[in-house]
Each structure stands twice: as C-alpha cells, then as structure tokens.
PDB file of C-alpha atoms in Angstrom:
ATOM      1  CA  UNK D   1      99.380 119.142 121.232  1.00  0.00           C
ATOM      2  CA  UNK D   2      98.384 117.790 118.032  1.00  0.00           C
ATOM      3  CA  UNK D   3      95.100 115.781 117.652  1.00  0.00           C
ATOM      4  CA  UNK D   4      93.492 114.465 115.075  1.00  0.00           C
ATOM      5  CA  UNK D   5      89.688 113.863 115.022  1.00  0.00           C
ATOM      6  CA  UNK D   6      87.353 111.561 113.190  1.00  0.00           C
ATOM      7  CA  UNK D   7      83.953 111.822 112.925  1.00  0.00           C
ATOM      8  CA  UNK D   8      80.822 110.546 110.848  1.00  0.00           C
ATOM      9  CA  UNK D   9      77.922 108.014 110.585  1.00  0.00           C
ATOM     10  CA  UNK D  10      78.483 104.190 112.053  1.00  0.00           C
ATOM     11  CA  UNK D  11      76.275 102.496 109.372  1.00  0.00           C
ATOM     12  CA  UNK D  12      76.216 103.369 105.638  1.00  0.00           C
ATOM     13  CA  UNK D  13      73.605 101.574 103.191  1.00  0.00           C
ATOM     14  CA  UNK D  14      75.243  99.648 100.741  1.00  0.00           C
ATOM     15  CA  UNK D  15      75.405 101.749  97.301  1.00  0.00           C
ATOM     16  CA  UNK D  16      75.301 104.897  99.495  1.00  0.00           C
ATOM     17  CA  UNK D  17      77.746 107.779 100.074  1.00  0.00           C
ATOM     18  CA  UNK D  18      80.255 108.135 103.089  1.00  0.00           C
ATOM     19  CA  UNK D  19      81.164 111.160 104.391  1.00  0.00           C
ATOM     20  CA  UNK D  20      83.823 111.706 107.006  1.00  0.00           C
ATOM     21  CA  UNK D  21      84.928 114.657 108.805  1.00  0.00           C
ATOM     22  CA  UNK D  22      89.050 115.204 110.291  1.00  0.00           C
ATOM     23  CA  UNK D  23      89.250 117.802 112.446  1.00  0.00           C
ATOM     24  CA  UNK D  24      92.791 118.472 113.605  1.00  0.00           C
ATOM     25  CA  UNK D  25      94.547 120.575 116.327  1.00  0.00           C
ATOM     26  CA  UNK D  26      98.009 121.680 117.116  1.00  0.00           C
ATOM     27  CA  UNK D  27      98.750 122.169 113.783  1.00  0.00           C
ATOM     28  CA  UNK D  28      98.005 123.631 110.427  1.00  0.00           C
ATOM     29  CA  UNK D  29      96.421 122.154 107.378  1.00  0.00           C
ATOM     30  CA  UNK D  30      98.065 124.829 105.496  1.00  0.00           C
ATOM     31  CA  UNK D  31     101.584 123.707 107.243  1.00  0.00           C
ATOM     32  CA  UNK D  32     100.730 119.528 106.599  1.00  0.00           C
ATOM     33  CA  UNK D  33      99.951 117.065 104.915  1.00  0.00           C
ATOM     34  CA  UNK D  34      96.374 115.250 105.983  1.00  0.00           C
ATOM     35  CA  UNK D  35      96.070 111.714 104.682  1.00  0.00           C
ATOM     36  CA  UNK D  36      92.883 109.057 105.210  1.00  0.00           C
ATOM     37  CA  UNK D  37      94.132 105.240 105.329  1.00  0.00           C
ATOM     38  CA  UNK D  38      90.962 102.484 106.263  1.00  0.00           C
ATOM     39  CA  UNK D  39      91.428  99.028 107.959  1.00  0.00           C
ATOM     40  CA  UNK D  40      89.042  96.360 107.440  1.00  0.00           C
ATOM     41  CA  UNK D  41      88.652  94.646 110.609  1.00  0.00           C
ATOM     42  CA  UNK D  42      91.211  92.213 111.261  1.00  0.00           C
ATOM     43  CA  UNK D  43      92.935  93.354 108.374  1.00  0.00           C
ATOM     44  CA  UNK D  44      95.761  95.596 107.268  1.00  0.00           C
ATOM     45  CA  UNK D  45      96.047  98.745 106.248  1.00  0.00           C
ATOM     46  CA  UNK D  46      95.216 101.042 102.907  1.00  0.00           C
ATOM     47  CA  UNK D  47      96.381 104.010 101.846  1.00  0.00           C
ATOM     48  CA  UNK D  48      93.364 105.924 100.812  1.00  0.00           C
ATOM     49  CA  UNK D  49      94.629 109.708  99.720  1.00  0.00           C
ATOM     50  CA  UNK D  50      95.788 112.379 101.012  1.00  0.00           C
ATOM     51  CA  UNK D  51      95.122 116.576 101.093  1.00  0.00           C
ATOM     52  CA  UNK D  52      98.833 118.375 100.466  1.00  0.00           C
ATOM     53  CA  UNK D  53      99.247 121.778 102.475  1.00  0.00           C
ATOM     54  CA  UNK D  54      98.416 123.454  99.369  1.00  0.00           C
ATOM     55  CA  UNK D  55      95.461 121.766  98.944  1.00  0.00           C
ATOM     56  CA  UNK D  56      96.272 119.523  96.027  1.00  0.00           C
ATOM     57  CA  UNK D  57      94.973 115.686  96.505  1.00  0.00           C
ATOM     58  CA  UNK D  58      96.097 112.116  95.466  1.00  0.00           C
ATOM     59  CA  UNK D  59      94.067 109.093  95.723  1.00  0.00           C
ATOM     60  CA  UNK D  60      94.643 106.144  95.524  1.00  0.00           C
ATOM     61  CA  UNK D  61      93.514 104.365  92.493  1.00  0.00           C
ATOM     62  CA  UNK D  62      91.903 101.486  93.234  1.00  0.00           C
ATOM     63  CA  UNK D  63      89.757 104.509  94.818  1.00  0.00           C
ATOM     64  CA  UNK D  64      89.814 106.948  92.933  1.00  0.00           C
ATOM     65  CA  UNK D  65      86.749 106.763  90.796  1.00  0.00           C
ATOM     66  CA  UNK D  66      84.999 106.752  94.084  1.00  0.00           C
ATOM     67  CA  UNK D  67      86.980 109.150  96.716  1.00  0.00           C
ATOM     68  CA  UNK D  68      87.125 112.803  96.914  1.00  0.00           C
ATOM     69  CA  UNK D  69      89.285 115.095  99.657  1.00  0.00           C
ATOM     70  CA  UNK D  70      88.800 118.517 100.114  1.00  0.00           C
ATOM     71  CA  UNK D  71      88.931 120.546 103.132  1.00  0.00           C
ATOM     72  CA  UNK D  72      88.287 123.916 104.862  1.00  0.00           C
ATOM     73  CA  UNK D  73      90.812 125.588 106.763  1.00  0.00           C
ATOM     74  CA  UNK D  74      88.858 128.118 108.641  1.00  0.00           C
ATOM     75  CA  UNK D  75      87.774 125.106 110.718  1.00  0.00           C
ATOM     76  CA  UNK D  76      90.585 123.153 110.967  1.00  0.00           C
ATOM     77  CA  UNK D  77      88.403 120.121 108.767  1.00  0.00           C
ATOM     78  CA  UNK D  78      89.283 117.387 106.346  1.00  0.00           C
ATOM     79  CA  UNK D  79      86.486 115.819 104.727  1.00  0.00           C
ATOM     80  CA  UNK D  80      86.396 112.740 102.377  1.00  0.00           C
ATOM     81  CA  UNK D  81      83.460 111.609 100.591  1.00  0.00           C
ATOM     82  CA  UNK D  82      83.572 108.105  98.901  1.00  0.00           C
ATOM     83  CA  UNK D  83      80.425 107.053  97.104  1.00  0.00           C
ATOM     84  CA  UNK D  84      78.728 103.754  95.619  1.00  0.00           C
ATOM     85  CA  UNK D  85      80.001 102.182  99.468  1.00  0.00           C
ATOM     86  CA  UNK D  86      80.068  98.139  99.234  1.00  0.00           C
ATOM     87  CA  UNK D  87      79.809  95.719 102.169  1.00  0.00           C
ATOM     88  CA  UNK D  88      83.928  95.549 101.925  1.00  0.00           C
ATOM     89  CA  UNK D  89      84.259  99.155 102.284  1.00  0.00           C
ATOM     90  CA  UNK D  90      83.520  98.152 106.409  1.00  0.00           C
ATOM     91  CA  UNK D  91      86.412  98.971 108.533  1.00  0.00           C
ATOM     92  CA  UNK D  92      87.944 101.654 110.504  1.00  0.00           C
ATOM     93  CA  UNK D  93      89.084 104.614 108.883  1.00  0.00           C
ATOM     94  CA  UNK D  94      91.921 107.237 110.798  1.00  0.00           C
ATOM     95  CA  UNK D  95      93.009 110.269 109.724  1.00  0.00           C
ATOM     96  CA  UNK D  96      96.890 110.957 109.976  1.00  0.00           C
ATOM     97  CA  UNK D  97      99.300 113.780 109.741  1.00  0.00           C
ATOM     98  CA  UNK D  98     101.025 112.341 107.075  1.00  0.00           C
ATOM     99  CA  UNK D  99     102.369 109.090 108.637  1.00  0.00           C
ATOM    100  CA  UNK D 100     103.215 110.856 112.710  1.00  0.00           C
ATOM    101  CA  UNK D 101      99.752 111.179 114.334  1.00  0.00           C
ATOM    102  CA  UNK D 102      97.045 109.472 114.035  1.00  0.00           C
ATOM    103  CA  UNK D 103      93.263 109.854 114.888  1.00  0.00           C
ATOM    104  CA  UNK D 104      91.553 107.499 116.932  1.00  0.00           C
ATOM    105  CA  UNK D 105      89.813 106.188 113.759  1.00  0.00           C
ATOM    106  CA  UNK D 106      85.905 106.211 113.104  1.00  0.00           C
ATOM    107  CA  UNK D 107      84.193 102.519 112.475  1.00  0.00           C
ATOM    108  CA  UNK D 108      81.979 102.508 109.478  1.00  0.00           C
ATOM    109  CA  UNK D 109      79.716  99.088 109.088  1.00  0.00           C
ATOM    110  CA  UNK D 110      78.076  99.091 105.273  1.00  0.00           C
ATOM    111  CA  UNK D 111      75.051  96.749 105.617  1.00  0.00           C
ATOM    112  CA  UNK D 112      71.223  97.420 105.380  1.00  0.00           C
TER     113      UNK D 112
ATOM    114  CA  UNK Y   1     102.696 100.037  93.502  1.00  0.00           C
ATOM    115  CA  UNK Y   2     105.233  99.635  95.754  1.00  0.00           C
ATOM    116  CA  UNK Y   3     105.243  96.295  97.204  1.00  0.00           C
ATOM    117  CA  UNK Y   4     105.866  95.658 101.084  1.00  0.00           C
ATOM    118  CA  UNK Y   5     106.346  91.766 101.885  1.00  0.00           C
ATOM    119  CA  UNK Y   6     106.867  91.602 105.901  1.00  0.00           C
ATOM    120  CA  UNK Y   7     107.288  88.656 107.693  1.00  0.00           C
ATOM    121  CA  UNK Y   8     106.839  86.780 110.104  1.00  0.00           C
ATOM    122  CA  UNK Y   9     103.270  87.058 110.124  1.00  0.00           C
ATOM    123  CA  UNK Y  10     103.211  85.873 113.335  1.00  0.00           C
ATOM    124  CA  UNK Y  11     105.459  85.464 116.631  1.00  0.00           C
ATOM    125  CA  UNK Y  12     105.481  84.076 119.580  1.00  0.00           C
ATOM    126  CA  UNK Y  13     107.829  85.031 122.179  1.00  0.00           C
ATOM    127  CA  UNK Y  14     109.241  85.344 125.883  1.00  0.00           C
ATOM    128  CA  UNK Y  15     109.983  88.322 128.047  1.00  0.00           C
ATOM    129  CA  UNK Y  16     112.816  89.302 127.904  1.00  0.00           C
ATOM    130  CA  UNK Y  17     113.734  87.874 124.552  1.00  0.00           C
ATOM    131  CA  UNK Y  18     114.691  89.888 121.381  1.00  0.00           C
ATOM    132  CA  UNK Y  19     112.569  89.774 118.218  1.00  0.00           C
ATOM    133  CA  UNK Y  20     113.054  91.042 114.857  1.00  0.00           C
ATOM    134  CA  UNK Y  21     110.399  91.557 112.534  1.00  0.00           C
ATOM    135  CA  UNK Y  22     111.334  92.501 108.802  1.00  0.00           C
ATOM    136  CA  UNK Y  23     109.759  94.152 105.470  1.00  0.00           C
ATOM    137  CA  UNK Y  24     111.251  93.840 102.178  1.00  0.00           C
ATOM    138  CA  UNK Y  25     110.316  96.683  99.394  1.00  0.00           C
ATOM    139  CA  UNK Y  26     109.454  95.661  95.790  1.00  0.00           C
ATOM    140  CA  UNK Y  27     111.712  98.523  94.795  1.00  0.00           C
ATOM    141  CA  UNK Y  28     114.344 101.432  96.618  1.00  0.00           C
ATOM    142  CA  UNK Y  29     112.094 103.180  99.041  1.00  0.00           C
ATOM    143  CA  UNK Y  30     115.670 105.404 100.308  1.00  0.00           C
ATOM    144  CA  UNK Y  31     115.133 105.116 104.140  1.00  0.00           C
ATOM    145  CA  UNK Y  32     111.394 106.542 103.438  1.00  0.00           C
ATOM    146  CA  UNK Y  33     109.958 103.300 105.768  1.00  0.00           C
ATOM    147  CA  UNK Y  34     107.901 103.871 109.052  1.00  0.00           C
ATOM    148  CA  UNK Y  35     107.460 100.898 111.753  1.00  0.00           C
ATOM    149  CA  UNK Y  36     104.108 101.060 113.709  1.00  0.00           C
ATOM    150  CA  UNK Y  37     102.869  99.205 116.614  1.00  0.00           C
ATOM    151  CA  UNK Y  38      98.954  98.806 117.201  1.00  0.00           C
ATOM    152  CA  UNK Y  39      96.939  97.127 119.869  1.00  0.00           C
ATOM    153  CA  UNK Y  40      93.273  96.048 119.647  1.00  0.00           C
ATOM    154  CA  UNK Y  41      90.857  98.480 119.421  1.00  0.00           C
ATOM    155  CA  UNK Y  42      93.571 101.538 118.931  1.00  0.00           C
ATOM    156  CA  UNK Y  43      95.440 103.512 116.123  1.00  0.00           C
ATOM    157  CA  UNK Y  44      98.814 102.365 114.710  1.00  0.00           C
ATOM    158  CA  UNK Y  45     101.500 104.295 117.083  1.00  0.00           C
ATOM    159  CA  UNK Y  46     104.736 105.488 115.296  1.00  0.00           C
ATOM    160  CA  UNK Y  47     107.844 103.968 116.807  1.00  0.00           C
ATOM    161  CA  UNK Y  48     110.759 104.489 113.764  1.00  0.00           C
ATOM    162  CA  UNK Y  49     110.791 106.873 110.820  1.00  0.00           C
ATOM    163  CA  UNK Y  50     112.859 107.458 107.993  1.00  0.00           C
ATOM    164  CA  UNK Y  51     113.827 103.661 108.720  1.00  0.00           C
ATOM    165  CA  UNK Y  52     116.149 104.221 111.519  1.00  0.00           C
ATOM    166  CA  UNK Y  53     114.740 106.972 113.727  1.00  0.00           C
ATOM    167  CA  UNK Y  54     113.170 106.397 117.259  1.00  0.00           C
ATOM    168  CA  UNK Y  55     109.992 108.516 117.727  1.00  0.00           C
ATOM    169  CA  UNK Y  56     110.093 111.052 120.467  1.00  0.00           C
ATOM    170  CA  UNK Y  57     108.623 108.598 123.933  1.00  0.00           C
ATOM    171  CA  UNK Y  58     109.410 105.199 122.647  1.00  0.00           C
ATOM    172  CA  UNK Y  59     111.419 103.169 124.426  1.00  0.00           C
ATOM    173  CA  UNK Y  60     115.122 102.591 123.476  1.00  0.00           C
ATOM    174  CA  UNK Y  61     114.512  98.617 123.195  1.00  0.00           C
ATOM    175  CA  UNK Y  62     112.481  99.640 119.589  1.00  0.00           C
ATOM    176  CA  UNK Y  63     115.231  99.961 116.988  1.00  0.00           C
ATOM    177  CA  UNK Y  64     115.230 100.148 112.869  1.00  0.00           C
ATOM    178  CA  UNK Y  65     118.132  98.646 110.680  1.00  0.00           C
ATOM    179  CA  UNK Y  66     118.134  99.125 107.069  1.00  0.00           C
ATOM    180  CA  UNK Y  67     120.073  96.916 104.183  1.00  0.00           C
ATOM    181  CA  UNK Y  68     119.015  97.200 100.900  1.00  0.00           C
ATOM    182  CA  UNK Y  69     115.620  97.064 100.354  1.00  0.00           C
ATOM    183  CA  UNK Y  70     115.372  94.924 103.824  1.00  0.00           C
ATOM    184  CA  UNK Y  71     114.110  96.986 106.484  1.00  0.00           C
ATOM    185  CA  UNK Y  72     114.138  95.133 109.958  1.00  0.00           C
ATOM    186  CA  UNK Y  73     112.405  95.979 113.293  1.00  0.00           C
ATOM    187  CA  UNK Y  74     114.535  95.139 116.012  1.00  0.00           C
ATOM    188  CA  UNK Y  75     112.535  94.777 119.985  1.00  0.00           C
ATOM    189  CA  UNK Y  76     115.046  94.152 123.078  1.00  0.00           C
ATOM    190  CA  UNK Y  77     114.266  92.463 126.379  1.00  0.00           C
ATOM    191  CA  UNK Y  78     110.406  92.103 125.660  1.00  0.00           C
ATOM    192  CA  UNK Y  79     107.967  93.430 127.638  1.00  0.00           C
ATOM    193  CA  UNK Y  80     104.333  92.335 128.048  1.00  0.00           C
ATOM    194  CA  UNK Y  81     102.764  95.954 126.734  1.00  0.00           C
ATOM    195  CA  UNK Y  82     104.810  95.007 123.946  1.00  0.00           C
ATOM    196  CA  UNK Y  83     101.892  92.533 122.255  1.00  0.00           C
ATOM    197  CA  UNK Y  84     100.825  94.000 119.749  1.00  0.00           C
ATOM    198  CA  UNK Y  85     100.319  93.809 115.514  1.00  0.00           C
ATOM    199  CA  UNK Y  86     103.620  95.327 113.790  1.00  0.00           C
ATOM    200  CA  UNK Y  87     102.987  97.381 110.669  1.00  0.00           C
ATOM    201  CA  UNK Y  88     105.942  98.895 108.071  1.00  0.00           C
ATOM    202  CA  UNK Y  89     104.635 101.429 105.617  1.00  0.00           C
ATOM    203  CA  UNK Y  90     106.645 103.230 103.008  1.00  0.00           C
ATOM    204  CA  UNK Y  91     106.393 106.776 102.511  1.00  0.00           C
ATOM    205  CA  UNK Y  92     108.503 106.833  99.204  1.00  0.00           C
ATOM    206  CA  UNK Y  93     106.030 107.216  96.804  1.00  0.00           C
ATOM    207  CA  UNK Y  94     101.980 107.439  96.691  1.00  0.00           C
ATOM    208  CA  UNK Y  95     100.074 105.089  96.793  1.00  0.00           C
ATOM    209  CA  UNK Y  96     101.704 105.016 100.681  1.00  0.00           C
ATOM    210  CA  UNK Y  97     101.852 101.004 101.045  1.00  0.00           C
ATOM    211  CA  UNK Y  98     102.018  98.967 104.380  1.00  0.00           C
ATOM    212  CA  UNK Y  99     103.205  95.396 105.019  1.00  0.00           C
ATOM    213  CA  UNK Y 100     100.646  93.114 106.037  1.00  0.00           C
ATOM    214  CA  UNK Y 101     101.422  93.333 109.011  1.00  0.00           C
ATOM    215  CA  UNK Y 102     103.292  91.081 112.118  1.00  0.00           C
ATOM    216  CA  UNK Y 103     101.113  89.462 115.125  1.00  0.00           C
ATOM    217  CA  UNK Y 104     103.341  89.541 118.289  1.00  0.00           C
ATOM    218  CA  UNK Y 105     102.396  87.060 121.026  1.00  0.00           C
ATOM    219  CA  UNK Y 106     104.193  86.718 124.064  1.00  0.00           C
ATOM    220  CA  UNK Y 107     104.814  83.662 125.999  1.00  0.00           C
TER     221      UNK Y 107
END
C-alpha cells in the first residue's frame, strides 16, 4: 500500500538549516509527484514545493530563496532542505503524493 | 496566488444534522479542488477530488458540489467521528493553496 514517511530532527536552532527526509512506498517517485506542505500549529496549511516524476521542482515563493527538493530514487527518498529557519518556521511538516496520501507529518520546534 | 476564502470558520452542530461547508476561488480553478478532513494530532485525510469525487473508503454522507468558483462540502446525518477541521485546497495551479480551514463541533 502506499506510505509516505517523514523523518528528521525535532528542534532546529534558529538561523540554522532543516533537513527532512520522505521516504515513500507503494509507489514510484519516478511514476509521482512528491510535494512538502507545513502547518504551524493551530494553523492552516502551506504549500511548500513539490519534486515532479521527472525530477523537476517548484517552490513556493515566499520560500523559495530558502527551500531546496531533490531526491534519490534508488531509495525511495525525498529530501528538502530549507535554511536561515526562524521561530515561525515551527509546525508540522507532511509529505504527500501530490494531494492523495499523506505522511504522518514530522514536528519541527525552532527555538534555542 | 490563487485565493481560497472558506467559510464558516467554525460550526457547531447535532447528529444527525446536515452541514455544508464552502470555499470560494479568487479565480477558475476547473473542478481542480480537494476537500480534506483532519483531526488533532493527524494528517489531513482526502474525502473529494476533482471537486466532486468521493475518495475510495469514505462514507457516502461526504459529498462535493461545484458552481462557479463556489465549491461546497456537503456532510449528511452527522456522526460524532465526524469532528474534525475541514480543509479545501486547489490543485489548479502552483503555488497549491488551501482555505483556512472549517472547525466542526458537534453538539
């Protein structure tokens, strides 16, 4: 069945780098689309970017001086990297086969 | 960016009752709308697609109307699982936008 899988660090200094990791299953990345979207707690919810099946990438741009996608298929993995993290970069951020399944969503806290 | 105004922000209803929960688009978004339900502490679940579509294992009481550049969310004879924050997101064009989102309470 397909599964998506989020996984990285809790906390995050503020100014400091966040890297994330999607691994999926049930599916190819070469066959979807894999998308990131974040939730600030109690909040809605924003569309970050996305990694096409032929490995092409949007962001969005209130991001995208600060967001990168990439991805390697011989492991099934998404990875996004967003630097210079602020205190409102907190929230919960899923990975999603374009908009069907979802991950379970990682929490990331910015604070020192 | 696409704009997705949604409304009510909140409800408050009965079992039993029907609810309808809509999102208007800033501009034509051609069916490409998605209606999510999420409960605290879990990942938004897909109940419609492509505005009118039931997802495969969602009950028949979930339905999605279309007029315009309304998009409703239609829930028959409430249940109590059914509490939950409501979320439309268009899938038209990037950046992918979502409404802000509905708070249903029931009585």
């Amino acid at each position: 069945q397909v599964q998506l899988k989020e996984s990285g660090p809790g906390l995050v200094q503020p100014s400091q780098t966040l890297s994330l990791t999607c691994t999926v299953s049930g599916f190819s990345l070469t066959s979807y689309n894999v998308h990131w979207v974040r939730q600030p707690p109690g909040k809605g919810l924003e569309w970050m970017g996305r990694m096409r099946y032929n490995g092409d990438t949007s962001y969005n741009s209130a991001l995208k001086s600060r967001l990168s996608i990439s991805r390697d298929t011989s492991k099934n993995q998404v990875f996004l990297k967003m630097n210079s993290l602020q205190t409102d970069d907190t929230g919960t951020y899923y990975c999603t086969r374009d908009y069907d399944y979802w991950g379970q969503g990682v929490m990331v806290t910015v604070s020192s | 960016d696409i704009q997705m105004t949604q409304s009510p922000a909140s409800l408050s209803a009965s079992l039993g009752e029907t609810v309808t929960i809509e999102c208007l688009a800033s501009e034509d978004i051609y069916s490409n709308l998605a209606w999510y339900q999420q409960k605290p502490g879990k990942s938004p679940q897909l109940l419609i697609y492509d505005a009118s579509s039931l997802q495969d294992g969602v009950p028949s009481r979930f339905s999605g109307s279309e007029s315009g550049t309304q998009y409703s969310l239609e829930i028959n004879s409430l249940q109590s699982e059914d509490a939950a924050t409501y979320f439309c997101q268009q899938h038209h064009d990037y950046p992918w936008t979502f409404g802000g989102g509905t708070k249903l309470e029931l009585k």
